Structure formats: structure tokens, C-alpha cells
Amino acid sequence: MDPAAQLYVKKHPIECMFFSEFHHKQGPRITYQYPDGCITKESGLLEAVINYIIPKPDLQQKLITVNAVGKKVIGCPVCLNNSKYPRNQYVFNFGLVLDNENKSSPCIPLIKKLSTYMVEVEKEDSFVSSEATKSRIPDMLKQMFDQLNKKGSCTISVNESTTIYLKIFPPTSLPPAVYDHHVPILCVDPEDYDANDWDLTTLQVLPFIDGFRHVQKIASTADVDPELTRICVQNLAFYNLVKLISVFQYTNVYITTSKVNLIMDDLEFQKECLNYVARTGHQRPSLRDVMTLYCGLAPGVKVQDLCLRHQDEISRVNEQKLIQFGLIHEMIRKINMYPVTLKPVHHSSSKSNLHKYATGQFSSEEVCCKLGVNQSELHSRLEQDHNIVTLWK
Amino acid sequence: MDSDVPWNPLGIMLSMYGSRINSKLLFKYPFKTDDIKSSCSYQQLTSSTFQLNSPSVGPNNADDQEMESDIDTNHSREFLEQYLGFSDETLGQLLSPGNTKICGQNFDVKINGIRFVGFPLVPEKCNLDCNRVRPLQFSSKNLSNYQQASNNSAATTTILSFNLVFVLKTNADYSVIESYQQLAAKIGLALRFEETRDNYITKETKKMLNIHEEYETCPVRVHKQILKKSKLAQNLKGVFDDLTATGIIDFLLNDNIWITFCIYHKVHNSFNLGGHHDAVKIEAVEESLSKIQPYHGILVFNISTVWNSLKPASSSTMIKFLNVYKPTKSLQGISTDADMSITHTYTIARHLVHWGKACVIYPMCESNVYVLAPTATLFYLSKWVAIFHETFQMNLIEVLSYFSQPVSLGDSQLPTGPFFGHEKHLVEVVYWMLQHRFLVQHHTYISFLPHFASELQLTNQQVVNLFLDVSRKHFSTGIEFHQLPDLCQSVFKAIPAAHNTKDLSLFLKLLPYMDGKHHLEEMMYRENMMRPDLLTILEKFRPVLLTAVREDEIATSFWMNT
């Protein structure tokens, strides 16, 4: 069972499952629906959507979503041509109703699958059109409705040889881009996840994710291809198992965000923070110690400056953990340095490959990773070059 | 260039349902792929290419398309092909199914990853008789034309409903869809009004239907001909072009009704975002603007374009607002000078920001501190470098490097700064950089955090309340040090100023703002204080205070993604 799908469907329940067909005498109609009374004349929904549930031939075999009267009706009308049918063709549609505000995409795969299966069973033994088997449809609708709303997935046996498995896919967002200079940090307890859930590469990479090593370093230490490592980390980030922060360096500059105030209002959060940032084997820091350090972060203040300025506080607070905690909880953000060429130079005259990256698109971290130098080397090279200025944002 | 963004429409269409001619697509734009300006060199598609996507697409194929369109954002051309793959007959069926029950409310149908958003309407009942599309009976010149027309069904059909529809990508947000629905309703209702007044729809429909009949054998040219002959079609094309270009619509329908509209998504995301692809959420803009304060000001980017865009029927308060507006004035000041209520001033300010004509700032003054915004584009060959050089004859990168560290406007005018002797220039540069989101203003926030708070496990609010209880009791007489509870006395023991009744009272008055959420400028406004006085009292109580610098959340939160 997929907890994400279950959680999603709880918040965004399916309101109705229905079966609709073109009756050779009565015309288009909603033959069965569960629960009853959703698509009716009284609610106004029937008239608003019937043209799209049982549409003209042009629009058949297509996924159609109609928003009307505060509801969203999703269906996939199909048409079968065969001389056995009273009008030589038979149009039917299995669909569902959601609230207007919900997205249709999570339910679309299941409608598509359901429709494909029902076409098959109809072709095989007229399951949908024959009166004898048709009577089983209301029960199927009920089962689908109940199971989907309860578990986010369902298993329906249609006949002896056919069982349909349907599932709701909660909407997802794209995982963040992972670069060599990113530092992944675990946000769950390593014991909470089952090693069997992961592929071999991820298992090889996981032990090296400590919140200090950057992706490039992890790749070389774990002896995994850098590209594969990036993909692994991205995958972990997608499942919210890791967060991406920046490399800790004493030359880094940070600034607080408005979220830093949370720590003053929320005692639980405060406790968590103090426990996290405390220097082991020293006196426990007070809130004022931690806040003094966070508030000391400002443009132009490097972490090394902060440590010098607040030697008393820093004796109780681990500065690396302090920055980590701040970044994870978005209480602070990093101000990156970007080397930028003042006047474009011709390639022939360029002395170094530094100019290649001094375009304003790469932060100093990225440049370091690309050139394979450390910050201080980069710094001295930048100082020598008067055509490059450093911008901080 | 950025045709793959979800708020750009794929097309605009007008359809009708009539008594003689049933569902009919009257006009669509664009009608060919090469009508979309695109930088990519795509091969010209022939109409036979569309057959691949035409109605009888197998279920498997359709499934792939649907799945793809729900995840992928970068396939606008595929979207477009797919939309053009629908035949006019299908579109007619789809958009005007002849059911008047769906009229007068939002229309929203999604098929195979293409969304159709509109607002179907029935022409007003009393006018139904006049809606009959008649040939040009009274025009003798067109007599032959009339005879030809009278033989066809276009001659006497009555419009039962019409639908103005926008075609959108399915990755468009709910708020984008809502905006387009509003726009469709706005144009639709204007059309209905013009129909009642002037039989506008009937006339235009007749023109279009005649062209449809005339070019029946050559359907490829129908829409091109309509575009040539029909004013309404030209208007609709104009709407589409404006939506794709700027997101702001401004045209005169049938020389009678001004239609103006703004797709906020388009406007707010066309600002310089420094390579951030996270779209500005309109909900975030709304939320941020709802928190706007009297001490905020606004920066109108180009006041003459705002003046020019005003219509004769514009609100007179807008004119009053613009007359007294200055970037150095707060909204409170504008409200006083224009003699209107502060809430009304807010409304106008919000409107200007919504339409992308202005941004929220703190009024310009010498003590304002500015620094590079995280959204600044630093690329040394970007178009901004050229624009900046053209406008100010300065190197943008150099100026950016100057603003890499926070500087106040006052300091920038010192002999050591690059703007010495160019004060006027400096202000213009700062305006420009604020408009294009190169700069943010930094404010100083104060938190009151005495040592004991963490030991006693109190929230900051509780600590502050301890002090405030006392100050409320003795508000009129002033507070003496010895009147404070023991706990509070211990906090202030080492602070000489706390023993001074005047200083202590003032400090306690300011205490509610010292929670790290109020900046100095806000304290000055709320307590009507001058900056030096405020700084003096804060300096006196420095041991129990913490200061932090950052940008004003209300003014910047929606575009800074912090």
C-alpha cells in the first residue's frame, strides 16, 4: 500500500464513480453511479456534462475532463463498431467525479486503464453490453469507489480471468537539480529506512552522506561515477530523505531570513535547535548564545569573523552545526560570491581558464569544483586579476 | 522564446450554436503553426501531418500524450500541433454543444492534454428576433450576393449561444485558468451587450459564415479571409498577440466598449528573475500585498505610460493618486495629500503593483540601505548590461560590485563612492535596479532577548508580557526601576539607562516591536519617532537586544523565493 496515495485520496476523495452508455432507445444516459444522486438533472451536472460523457464521434476515444457546477467529471468515452449492437455501434464510458478544485492528473491513469480493460472484456464476451453481466457493474463501481477512497488503489475481479488493478498517483513536483558542490544532508534517521528498499548504488553512496561532504567528494570517496551519484542524491531528495545545502567553509557568508524568529516563539523548536548546535563536552548553549550568532550573520561577515567576534558564545556552540541547522530550516540563506569579468576578453589573450567561469553564471563554489581548486587558491587568483570583480548575492 | 510557459495561451476561438447551422467554429487564431513566432527552426508542417493527431487516435497513443502533457512543460509546440490537430467541426461540437444549460457560467473542458476555457453566453432573450442573420437585403450593390446567400443556411440562422474560448496547456495552474475564465467572461459579456445595442455578434457572425461558405472548397484559407474582413476577428487576434507578448489587453470593442485586462502571471514572471525558474505565484503576490502598511511607498516604474493608459472613464482617485505620487512619499503621505482614505490608497497601490506598473518599496531616503538581490542577473553579457549602459553610460557589473555590500544612499554620495557629484544619477540608477530586481533594501530588525529567557523556558512573547504588565499599570506616571518585578530588575541591573524613568518608559513603549519582526522604520512610523532618538535609546539598552539585517518581507517575499 502506498501511504502517499492513501494520504492524497483522503484529502481529495473521489466523489462518485459512474458507468454511462448510449442506450439504443433512450439515448445517452448515466446507467449506474455510486453513490447514487451525484450526476442528476437536479444537481444540474447531468445536462452540463452529458454531451462530453457520451459525445459525438469526433470526441470519442479521448480523455475528457469537464468542469461544471463545482465538480470535475473525468471520463474516456469509447465506441465499438459491431453489427451485433442495435445501432451497429455501442458507446460507453466509465468515469469518476471529483471536486472542481482537485487536480485531474492523479486519476487520469486509472480512468485510461479502466477504459482499456472494459473495452477488452466487452470485445471478449460482451461483458458491458449484455444485460446478464451488466448487473455486476454497480457492485464493481461500489468496490472501486470504496477501495480507492480508502487505500488509493483497488483490485477488482471482473470475470474469472480478468482482474483490474487501479491506483491513484498523487501529483509530484520535479526533484531539484543536483550539482557537484551541493551537500546532501539526511533529514531522517538512518535506521528508519530499510536497506532493501534501495538500489546498490544508493546503498554505496548513503554512508557517505554526512552533511559535510559535497557530491563530488561523495562520488570519489564512495568510488561511484559522479553522474550516478548526482542521480542518486536527486532521487533521495525527491523522496525528501535528504536536503541539499552548501559546503561549510569559514569564508562563507550568510544572512538570516524571517524564519529565524520561529525559534523565539516555539519552545519545542528551540529545544531541538539547542540540542543540535551544542558543542559536545561543553556547557549547553542558551537561546541568547544561538540567537546572537544567527543575528550576527550579515553581508560581509564571514563565519570566521563571526567566530572571532563572539568567542564566548562559540565556546558552547558548534558553528558547523549552527549553519547546518539554519540552512535545513531555512532560517538563514547563503550569500554566494560570483566572480564576474568586468570587460569581456578575447580568448586568445586569456591567461587562465578562470575567465571561462567568470561570467556571472557560476558561484565561487561551482568555480572551485570545476577548476579543482580550494577557496583560498581561488581567492588569491581573483586578487591578481583586476579584470574580475566579485559580486555577492 | 518563452512560449512554453503555462500562462501563454495556445489559441483563441469563437464558436456559436445556431438554429439552422448547429455547432460551428466561427474563427480560430492561430490557424497555422507558423503564425506563432518561434525561434526554433521547425519544419513547416503540412496539413497531412495533422492527420496523425486527428480524431481517430487509438487509445494507447492518446494515453501517452496525456501522460506526457501532465508532466512535461517544455513541449509547447507539441501542444500547439495537438490543438491544431482538432478539426474545425470537432472544435465546433466541443465548444458549442447546443446546450443552453451550460451558458452563463465558466466553461472548462480538457481533452487529451489540451484545455479549453471559455464563457458561453446566450444573447439576451428580448433581442432574439433580431438575432436572425439576414443577408444584406437593403444593399442593392450586393444583390447578387444576397441571392447567393439566401440559398444557404447561413441566411436565416439565429444565434442561440456563442462561446469565446481560450486554449491553454494543461500544466496551467488553477489561478491561470481562473484569469482566463474572467477574461473570456469579460469579452463575452461585452459582446452580448454590443449584440443588444447594435446586433454586433449577428453582423460579425454573418460575415464569418459567408466566408465559410464562400471558401468551403478551400478550408485552409477560411480563417485568413475572416481575419482580413472581420473587425472582431482582428480584435481577437490582437487579444491573442497581446497575451503572448505582454499579458496586458487594451482594446476598443466595436468602437464602443474598452476592454482592459491583465494576466498577472504573465506580467509578474516577465520581470528579471535572475535565472530563477520558480514562477511567481499569484497567491503569494496577493498575500504579500494584503500585508501592505501605511509606511510603505510604491515605485511607479514609468509614470507617463501609466498616464497614457488611463481611459476617460478611469477612476478619478487614480488621477488624484498619480498627481501627488512621489517615490519618496509613503502611502500614508499620499493618502493625506490626495485627501483620500488609506484603504483606498492601498487599493490603488495594489492595482498598480498587480498590473506590473509599480513595486512596493520603503520611501526613498538617505538612510535606506541597499544590497544586491538574490534575483539579480549577474551574467556579464546579459541584455541588462547593454540596456544599463545605454541608459546610464555606466558598466552594470561595476555598479553591481559596488552594491555587493550593503550601502546606504547617503554613503553613496560621499566623495569615496562612485556616485559623488551624480546624486540625481544615483537615484535613477537605484530606481532602475529596484524595478529590475537587482536590488533589495535591507532593514534592521530588533529582538529583545535577555539572558534568562531560555533558562526559564519562556517564549519571547511571555517575557515581553512580563514587562508590559508593569508598563500598562504605570503608563500615565512613568515607570520607576523599583516598580519592575524582581526578575525584570535583574535583567536591567547592568543597564544605567534603566534607572532613568524617561528612558525606561520609552524602552517599554518600544518593547512590543522588539520581537524580530518589526524593523526600525516601522517603529519610527508607529511611535512617531525620529531615527536618531530611536537609535540612541536602542544603543542604551544594547546588552539585552539583538539586531539582525534582512529585507522587508512584505515588499519582497513574493519574488525573492526566500
PDB file of N, CA, C and O in Angstrom, chain A residues 49-66 75-79 91-93 112, chain B residues 23 53-57 62 82-83 85-97 107 109-112 114 116:
ATOM      1  N   VAL A  49     -22.786  17.975 -18.482  1.00  0.00           N
ATOM      2  CA  VAL A  49     -21.670  17.121 -18.892  1.00  0.00           C
ATOM      3  C   VAL A  49     -22.036  16.005 -19.869  1.00  0.00           C
ATOM      4  O   VAL A  49     -21.154  15.410 -20.466  1.00  0.00           O
ATOM      5  N   ILE A  50     -23.329  15.728 -20.049  1.00  0.00           N
ATOM      6  CA  ILE A  50     -23.694  14.535 -20.813  1.00  0.00           C
ATOM      7  C   ILE A  50     -23.156  14.574 -22.241  1.00  0.00           C
ATOM      8  O   ILE A  50     -22.763  13.559 -22.805  1.00  0.00           O
ATOM      9  N   ASN A  51     -23.065  15.793 -22.815  1.00  0.00           N
ATOM     10  CA  ASN A  51     -22.527  15.911 -24.166  1.00  0.00           C
ATOM     11  C   ASN A  51     -21.070  15.494 -24.265  1.00  0.00           C
ATOM     12  O   ASN A  51     -20.567  15.226 -25.342  1.00  0.00           O
ATOM     13  N   TYR A  52     -20.385  15.519 -23.138  1.00  0.00           N
ATOM     14  CA  TYR A  52     -18.970  15.152 -23.149  1.00  0.00           C
ATOM     15  C   TYR A  52     -18.768  13.736 -22.638  1.00  0.00           C
ATOM     16  O   TYR A  52     -17.727  13.130 -22.873  1.00  0.00           O
ATOM     17  N   ILE A  53     -19.748  13.213 -21.909  1.00  0.00           N
ATOM     18  CA  ILE A  53     -19.624  11.835 -21.429  1.00  0.00           C
ATOM     19  C   ILE A  53     -19.957  10.871 -22.559  1.00  0.00           C
ATOM     20  O   ILE A  53     -19.277   9.878 -22.783  1.00  0.00           O
ATOM     21  N   ILE A  54     -21.021  11.172 -23.262  1.00  0.00           N
ATOM     22  CA  ILE A  54     -21.366  10.400 -24.460  1.00  0.00           C
ATOM     23  C   ILE A  54     -21.323  11.396 -25.619  1.00  0.00           C
ATOM     24  O   ILE A  54     -22.329  11.983 -25.992  1.00  0.00           O
ATOM     25  N   PRO A  55     -20.142  11.618 -26.163  1.00  0.00           N
ATOM     26  CA  PRO A  55     -20.016  12.700 -27.139  1.00  0.00           C
ATOM     27  C   PRO A  55     -20.235  12.233 -28.579  1.00  0.00           C
ATOM     28  O   PRO A  55     -20.405  11.038 -28.833  1.00  0.00           O
ATOM     29  N   LYS A  56     -20.215  13.173 -29.483  1.00  0.00           N
ATOM     30  CA  LYS A  56     -20.257  12.886 -30.916  1.00  0.00           C
ATOM     31  C   LYS A  56     -18.970  12.139 -31.296  1.00  0.00           C
ATOM     32  O   LYS A  56     -17.972  12.221 -30.579  1.00  0.00           O
ATOM     33  N   PRO A  57     -19.001  11.416 -32.417  1.00  0.00           N
ATOM     34  CA  PRO A  57     -17.883  10.524 -32.757  1.00  0.00           C
ATOM     35  C   PRO A  57     -16.503  11.194 -32.722  1.00  0.00           C
ATOM     36  O   PRO A  57     -15.521  10.572 -32.325  1.00  0.00           O
ATOM     37  N   ASP A  58     -16.440  12.460 -33.096  1.00  0.00           N
ATOM     38  CA  ASP A  58     -15.149  13.136 -33.140  1.00  0.00           C
ATOM     39  C   ASP A  58     -14.392  13.092 -31.824  1.00  0.00           C
ATOM     40  O   ASP A  58     -13.167  13.090 -31.795  1.00  0.00           O
ATOM     41  N   LEU A  59     -15.146  13.130 -30.744  1.00  0.00           N
ATOM     42  CA  LEU A  59     -14.501  13.274 -29.444  1.00  0.00           C
ATOM     43  C   LEU A  59     -14.370  11.953 -28.700  1.00  0.00           C
ATOM     44  O   LEU A  59     -13.959  11.927 -27.550  1.00  0.00           O
ATOM     45  N   GLN A  60     -14.730  10.865 -29.354  1.00  0.00           N
ATOM     46  CA  GLN A  60     -14.602   9.585 -28.662  1.00  0.00           C
ATOM     47  C   GLN A  60     -13.146   9.139 -28.634  1.00  0.00           C
ATOM     48  O   GLN A  60     -12.322   9.647 -29.363  1.00  0.00           O
ATOM     49  N   GLN A  61     -12.877   8.161 -27.811  1.00  0.00           N
ATOM     50  CA  GLN A  61     -11.523   7.605 -27.596  1.00  0.00           C
ATOM     51  C   GLN A  61     -10.579   8.669 -27.055  1.00  0.00           C
ATOM     52  O   GLN A  61      -9.390   8.597 -27.296  1.00  0.00           O
ATOM     53  N   LYS A  62     -11.086   9.666 -26.409  1.00  0.00           N
ATOM     54  CA  LYS A  62     -10.197  10.674 -25.851  1.00  0.00           C
ATOM     55  C   LYS A  62     -10.508  10.851 -24.377  1.00  0.00           C
ATOM     56  O   LYS A  62     -11.652  10.708 -23.967  1.00  0.00           O
ATOM     57  N   LEU A  63      -9.494  11.210 -23.627  1.00  0.00           N
ATOM     58  CA  LEU A  63      -9.718  11.522 -22.218  1.00  0.00           C
ATOM     59  C   LEU A  63     -10.357  12.900 -22.140  1.00  0.00           C
ATOM     60  O   LEU A  63      -9.825  13.851 -22.688  1.00  0.00           O
ATOM     61  N   ILE A  64     -11.497  12.970 -21.504  1.00  0.00           N
ATOM     62  CA  ILE A  64     -12.174  14.258 -21.418  1.00  0.00           C
ATOM     63  C   ILE A  64     -12.419  14.615 -19.957  1.00  0.00           C
ATOM     64  O   ILE A  64     -12.933  13.803 -19.192  1.00  0.00           O
ATOM     65  N   THR A  65     -12.037  15.806 -19.586  1.00  0.00           N
ATOM     66  CA  THR A  65     -12.331  16.304 -18.246  1.00  0.00           C
ATOM     67  C   THR A  65     -13.227  17.525 -18.394  1.00  0.00           C
ATOM     68  O   THR A  65     -12.884  18.443 -19.123  1.00  0.00           O
ATOM     69  N   VAL A  66     -14.348  17.514 -17.738  1.00  0.00           N
ATOM     70  CA  VAL A  66     -15.249  18.660 -17.806  1.00  0.00           C
ATOM     71  C   VAL A  66     -15.404  19.242 -16.412  1.00  0.00           C
ATOM     72  O   VAL A  66     -15.663  18.514 -15.459  1.00  0.00           O
ATOM     73  N   GLY A  75     -13.682  11.262 -17.806  1.00  0.00           N
ATOM     74  CA  GLY A  75     -14.100  10.031 -18.457  1.00  0.00           C
ATOM     75  C   GLY A  75     -13.323   9.808 -19.714  1.00  0.00           C
ATOM     76  O   GLY A  75     -12.564  10.672 -20.165  1.00  0.00           O
ATOM     77  N   CYS A  76     -13.481   8.626 -20.265  1.00  0.00           N
ATOM     78  CA  CYS A  76     -12.840   8.324 -21.529  1.00  0.00           C
ATOM     79  C   CYS A  76     -13.853   7.545 -22.372  1.00  0.00           C
ATOM     80  O   CYS A  76     -13.914   6.310 -22.297  1.00  0.00           O
ATOM     81  N   PRO A  77     -14.694   8.230 -23.130  1.00  0.00           N
ATOM     82  CA  PRO A  77     -15.732   7.553 -23.892  1.00  0.00           C
ATOM     83  C   PRO A  77     -15.130   6.650 -24.965  1.00  0.00           C
ATOM     84  O   PRO A  77     -14.159   7.040 -25.619  1.00  0.00           O
ATOM     85  N   VAL A  78     -15.696   5.465 -25.125  1.00  0.00           N
ATOM     86  CA  VAL A  78     -15.207   4.575 -26.174  1.00  0.00           C
ATOM     87  C   VAL A  78     -16.379   4.134 -27.036  1.00  0.00           C
ATOM     88  O   VAL A  78     -17.520   4.070 -26.584  1.00  0.00           O
ATOM     89  N   CYS A  79     -16.093   3.811 -28.264  1.00  0.00           N
ATOM     90  CA  CYS A  79     -17.128   3.401 -29.191  1.00  0.00           C
ATOM     91  C   CYS A  79     -16.682   2.131 -29.880  1.00  0.00           C
ATOM     92  O   CYS A  79     -15.563   2.038 -30.377  1.00  0.00           O
ATOM     93  N   VAL A  91     -21.613   2.870 -27.580  1.00  0.00           N
ATOM     94  CA  VAL A  91     -20.763   3.869 -26.924  1.00  0.00           C
ATOM     95  C   VAL A  91     -20.934   3.740 -25.414  1.00  0.00           C
ATOM     96  O   VAL A  91     -22.055   3.700 -24.923  1.00  0.00           O
ATOM     97  N   PHE A  92     -19.833   3.634 -24.701  1.00  0.00           N
ATOM     98  CA  PHE A  92     -19.941   3.646 -23.237  1.00  0.00           C
ATOM     99  C   PHE A  92     -18.754   4.364 -22.618  1.00  0.00           C
ATOM    100  O   PHE A  92     -17.758   4.646 -23.287  1.00  0.00           O
ATOM    101  N   ASN A  93     -18.867   4.632 -21.327  1.00  0.00           N
ATOM    102  CA  ASN A  93     -17.875   5.455 -20.653  1.00  0.00           C
ATOM    103  C   ASN A  93     -17.861   5.130 -19.167  1.00  0.00           C
ATOM    104  O   ASN A  93     -18.900   5.152 -18.518  1.00  0.00           O
ATOM    105  N   LYS A 112      -7.952   5.763 -17.745  1.00  0.00           N
ATOM    106  CA  LYS A 112      -7.444   5.261 -19.023  1.00  0.00           C
ATOM    107  C   LYS A 112      -7.342   3.732 -18.978  1.00  0.00           C
ATOM    108  O   LYS A 112      -7.756   3.029 -19.900  1.00  0.00           O
TER     109      LYS A 112
ATOM    110  N   SER B  23     -23.692  23.460 -34.282  1.00  0.00           N
ATOM    111  CA  SER B  23     -22.404  23.847 -33.727  1.00  0.00           C
ATOM    112  C   SER B  23     -21.467  24.282 -34.841  1.00  0.00           C
ATOM    113  O   SER B  23     -21.325  23.568 -35.831  1.00  0.00           O
ATOM    114  N   ASN B  53      -2.697  13.261 -35.506  1.00  0.00           N
ATOM    115  CA  ASN B  53      -3.356  13.583 -34.249  1.00  0.00           C
ATOM    116  C   ASN B  53      -4.857  13.736 -34.388  1.00  0.00           C
ATOM    117  O   ASN B  53      -5.537  14.154 -33.482  1.00  0.00           O
ATOM    118  N   SER B  54      -5.347  13.451 -35.588  1.00  0.00           N
ATOM    119  CA  SER B  54      -6.759  13.731 -35.802  1.00  0.00           C
ATOM    120  C   SER B  54      -7.662  12.742 -35.055  1.00  0.00           C
ATOM    121  O   SER B  54      -7.175  11.768 -34.478  1.00  0.00           O
ATOM    122  N   PRO B  55      -8.961  12.964 -35.054  1.00  0.00           N
ATOM    123  CA  PRO B  55      -9.891  12.312 -34.154  1.00  0.00           C
ATOM    124  C   PRO B  55      -9.702  10.814 -33.882  1.00  0.00           C
ATOM    125  O   PRO B  55      -9.864  10.386 -32.750  1.00  0.00           O
ATOM    126  N   SER B  56      -9.354  10.038 -34.900  1.00  0.00           N
ATOM    127  CA  SER B  56      -9.348   8.601 -34.646  1.00  0.00           C
ATOM    128  C   SER B  56      -8.036   8.108 -34.061  1.00  0.00           C
ATOM    129  O   SER B  56      -7.462   7.151 -34.513  1.00  0.00           O
ATOM    130  N   VAL B  57      -7.547   8.810 -33.088  1.00  0.00           N
ATOM    131  CA  VAL B  57      -6.327   8.372 -32.418  1.00  0.00           C
ATOM    132  C   VAL B  57      -6.654   7.191 -31.513  1.00  0.00           C
ATOM    133  O   VAL B  57      -7.633   7.198 -30.787  1.00  0.00           O
ATOM    134  N   ALA B  62      -3.272   8.044 -27.342  1.00  0.00           N
ATOM    135  CA  ALA B  62      -3.839   9.157 -26.576  1.00  0.00           C
ATOM    136  C   ALA B  62      -3.332   9.136 -25.142  1.00  0.00           C
ATOM    137  O   ALA B  62      -3.065  10.175 -24.544  1.00  0.00           O
ATOM    138  N   GLN B  82      -1.078  19.644 -31.406  1.00  0.00           N
ATOM    139  CA  GLN B  82      -2.201  18.831 -30.992  1.00  0.00           C
ATOM    140  C   GLN B  82      -3.514  19.624 -31.080  1.00  0.00           C
ATOM    141  O   GLN B  82      -4.523  19.120 -31.518  1.00  0.00           O
ATOM    142  N   TYR B  83      -3.403  20.892 -30.682  1.00  0.00           N
ATOM    143  CA  TYR B  83      -4.595  21.728 -30.730  1.00  0.00           C
ATOM    144  C   TYR B  83      -5.012  21.958 -32.171  1.00  0.00           C
ATOM    145  O   TYR B  83      -6.180  21.905 -32.529  1.00  0.00           O
ATOM    146  N   GLY B  85      -4.516  19.953 -34.423  1.00  0.00           N
ATOM    147  CA  GLY B  85      -4.910  18.661 -34.964  1.00  0.00           C
ATOM    148  C   GLY B  85      -6.419  18.451 -34.896  1.00  0.00           C
ATOM    149  O   GLY B  85      -6.971  17.621 -35.612  1.00  0.00           O
ATOM    150  N   PHE B  86      -7.097  19.174 -34.021  1.00  0.00           N
ATOM    151  CA  PHE B  86      -8.554  19.087 -33.960  1.00  0.00           C
ATOM    152  C   PHE B  86      -9.143  19.752 -35.209  1.00  0.00           C
ATOM    153  O   PHE B  86      -8.744  20.859 -35.573  1.00  0.00           O
ATOM    154  N   SER B  87     -10.101  19.086 -35.835  1.00  0.00           N
ATOM    155  CA  SER B  87     -10.728  19.705 -36.999  1.00  0.00           C
ATOM    156  C   SER B  87     -11.700  20.778 -36.516  1.00  0.00           C
ATOM    157  O   SER B  87     -12.142  20.769 -35.365  1.00  0.00           O
ATOM    158  N   ASP B  88     -12.050  21.689 -37.420  1.00  0.00           N
ATOM    159  CA  ASP B  88     -12.978  22.754 -37.055  1.00  0.00           C
ATOM    160  C   ASP B  88     -14.322  22.201 -36.620  1.00  0.00           C
ATOM    161  O   ASP B  88     -14.963  22.737 -35.715  1.00  0.00           O
ATOM    162  N   GLU B  89     -14.732  21.105 -37.254  1.00  0.00           N
ATOM    163  CA  GLU B  89     -16.029  20.506 -36.899  1.00  0.00           C
ATOM    164  C   GLU B  89     -15.982  20.002 -35.460  1.00  0.00           C
ATOM    165  O   GLU B  89     -16.879  20.252 -34.672  1.00  0.00           O
ATOM    166  N   THR B  90     -14.888  19.302 -35.145  1.00  0.00           N
ATOM    167  CA  THR B  90     -14.749  18.788 -33.783  1.00  0.00           C
ATOM    168  C   THR B  90     -14.777  19.925 -32.786  1.00  0.00           C
ATOM    169  O   THR B  90     -15.462  19.865 -31.769  1.00  0.00           O
ATOM    170  N   LEU B  91     -14.024  20.960 -33.096  1.00  0.00           N
ATOM    171  CA  LEU B  91     -13.952  22.089 -32.173  1.00  0.00           C
ATOM    172  C   LEU B  91     -15.333  22.720 -32.003  1.00  0.00           C
ATOM    173  O   LEU B  91     -15.726  23.075 -30.890  1.00  0.00           O
ATOM    174  N   GLY B  92     -16.053  22.850 -33.100  1.00  0.00           N
ATOM    175  CA  GLY B  92     -17.396  23.409 -33.022  1.00  0.00           C
ATOM    176  C   GLY B  92     -18.280  22.602 -32.098  1.00  0.00           C
ATOM    177  O   GLY B  92     -18.954  23.135 -31.205  1.00  0.00           O
ATOM    178  N   GLN B  93     -18.245  21.278 -32.280  1.00  0.00           N
ATOM    179  CA  GLN B  93     -19.025  20.359 -31.440  1.00  0.00           C
ATOM    180  C   GLN B  93     -18.661  20.534 -29.976  1.00  0.00           C
ATOM    181  O   GLN B  93     -19.496  20.531 -29.083  1.00  0.00           O
ATOM    182  N   LEU B  94     -17.354  20.656 -29.792  1.00  0.00           N
ATOM    183  CA  LEU B  94     -16.813  20.672 -28.444  1.00  0.00           C
ATOM    184  C   LEU B  94     -17.179  21.963 -27.711  1.00  0.00           C
ATOM    185  O   LEU B  94     -17.563  21.944 -26.549  1.00  0.00           O
ATOM    186  N   LEU B  95     -17.095  23.075 -28.434  1.00  0.00           N
ATOM    187  CA  LEU B  95     -17.210  24.364 -27.753  1.00  0.00           C
ATOM    188  C   LEU B  95     -18.647  24.853 -27.674  1.00  0.00           C
ATOM    189  O   LEU B  95     -19.010  25.552 -26.752  1.00  0.00           O
ATOM    190  N   SER B  96     -19.449  24.485 -28.650  1.00  0.00           N
ATOM    191  CA  SER B  96     -20.845  24.903 -28.618  1.00  0.00           C
ATOM    192  C   SER B  96     -21.739  23.699 -28.816  1.00  0.00           C
ATOM    193  O   SER B  96     -22.250  23.467 -29.900  1.00  0.00           O
ATOM    194  N   PRO B  97     -21.908  22.903 -27.788  1.00  0.00           N
ATOM    195  CA  PRO B  97     -22.690  21.688 -27.963  1.00  0.00           C
ATOM    196  C   PRO B  97     -24.197  21.953 -28.055  1.00  0.00           C
ATOM    197  O   PRO B  97     -24.971  21.004 -28.150  1.00  0.00           O
ATOM    198  N   PHE B 107     -16.804  27.724 -18.575  1.00  0.00           N
ATOM    199  CA  PHE B 107     -16.707  26.555 -19.422  1.00  0.00           C
ATOM    200  C   PHE B 107     -15.264  26.076 -19.331  1.00  0.00           C
ATOM    201  O   PHE B 107     -14.334  26.869 -19.485  1.00  0.00           O
ATOM    202  N   VAL B 109     -13.154  22.536 -20.333  1.00  0.00           N
ATOM    203  CA  VAL B 109     -13.092  21.137 -20.769  1.00  0.00           C
ATOM    204  C   VAL B 109     -11.658  20.825 -21.161  1.00  0.00           C
ATOM    205  O   VAL B 109     -10.991  21.624 -21.810  1.00  0.00           O
ATOM    206  N   LYS B 110     -11.208  19.659 -20.736  1.00  0.00           N
ATOM    207  CA  LYS B 110      -9.846  19.253 -21.057  1.00  0.00           C
ATOM    208  C   LYS B 110      -9.912  17.986 -21.888  1.00  0.00           C
ATOM    209  O   LYS B 110     -10.551  17.018 -21.495  1.00  0.00           O
ATOM    210  N   ILE B 111      -9.297  18.006 -23.027  1.00  0.00           N
ATOM    211  CA  ILE B 111      -9.291  16.825 -23.873  1.00  0.00           C
ATOM    212  C   ILE B 111      -7.881  16.506 -24.286  1.00  0.00           C
ATOM    213  O   ILE B 111      -7.186  17.346 -24.864  1.00  0.00           O
ATOM    214  N   ASN B 112      -7.451  15.290 -24.004  1.00  0.00           N
ATOM    215  CA  ASN B 112      -6.127  14.837 -24.428  1.00  0.00           C
ATOM    216  C   ASN B 112      -5.033  15.858 -24.159  1.00  0.00           C
ATOM    217  O   ASN B 112      -4.192  16.117 -25.008  1.00  0.00           O
ATOM    218  N   ILE B 114      -5.224  19.105 -23.713  1.00  0.00           N
ATOM    219  CA  ILE B 114      -5.439  20.485 -24.159  1.00  0.00           C
ATOM    220  C   ILE B 114      -6.660  20.985 -23.404  1.00  0.00           C
ATOM    221  O   ILE B 114      -7.668  20.292 -23.316  1.00  0.00           O
ATOM    222  N   PHE B 116      -9.662  23.762 -22.813  1.00  0.00           N
ATOM    223  CA  PHE B 116     -10.463  24.808 -23.439  1.00  0.00           C
ATOM    224  C   PHE B 116     -11.213  25.545 -22.344  1.00  0.00           C
ATOM    225  O   PHE B 116     -11.976  24.940 -21.597  1.00  0.00           O
TER     226      PHE B 116
END
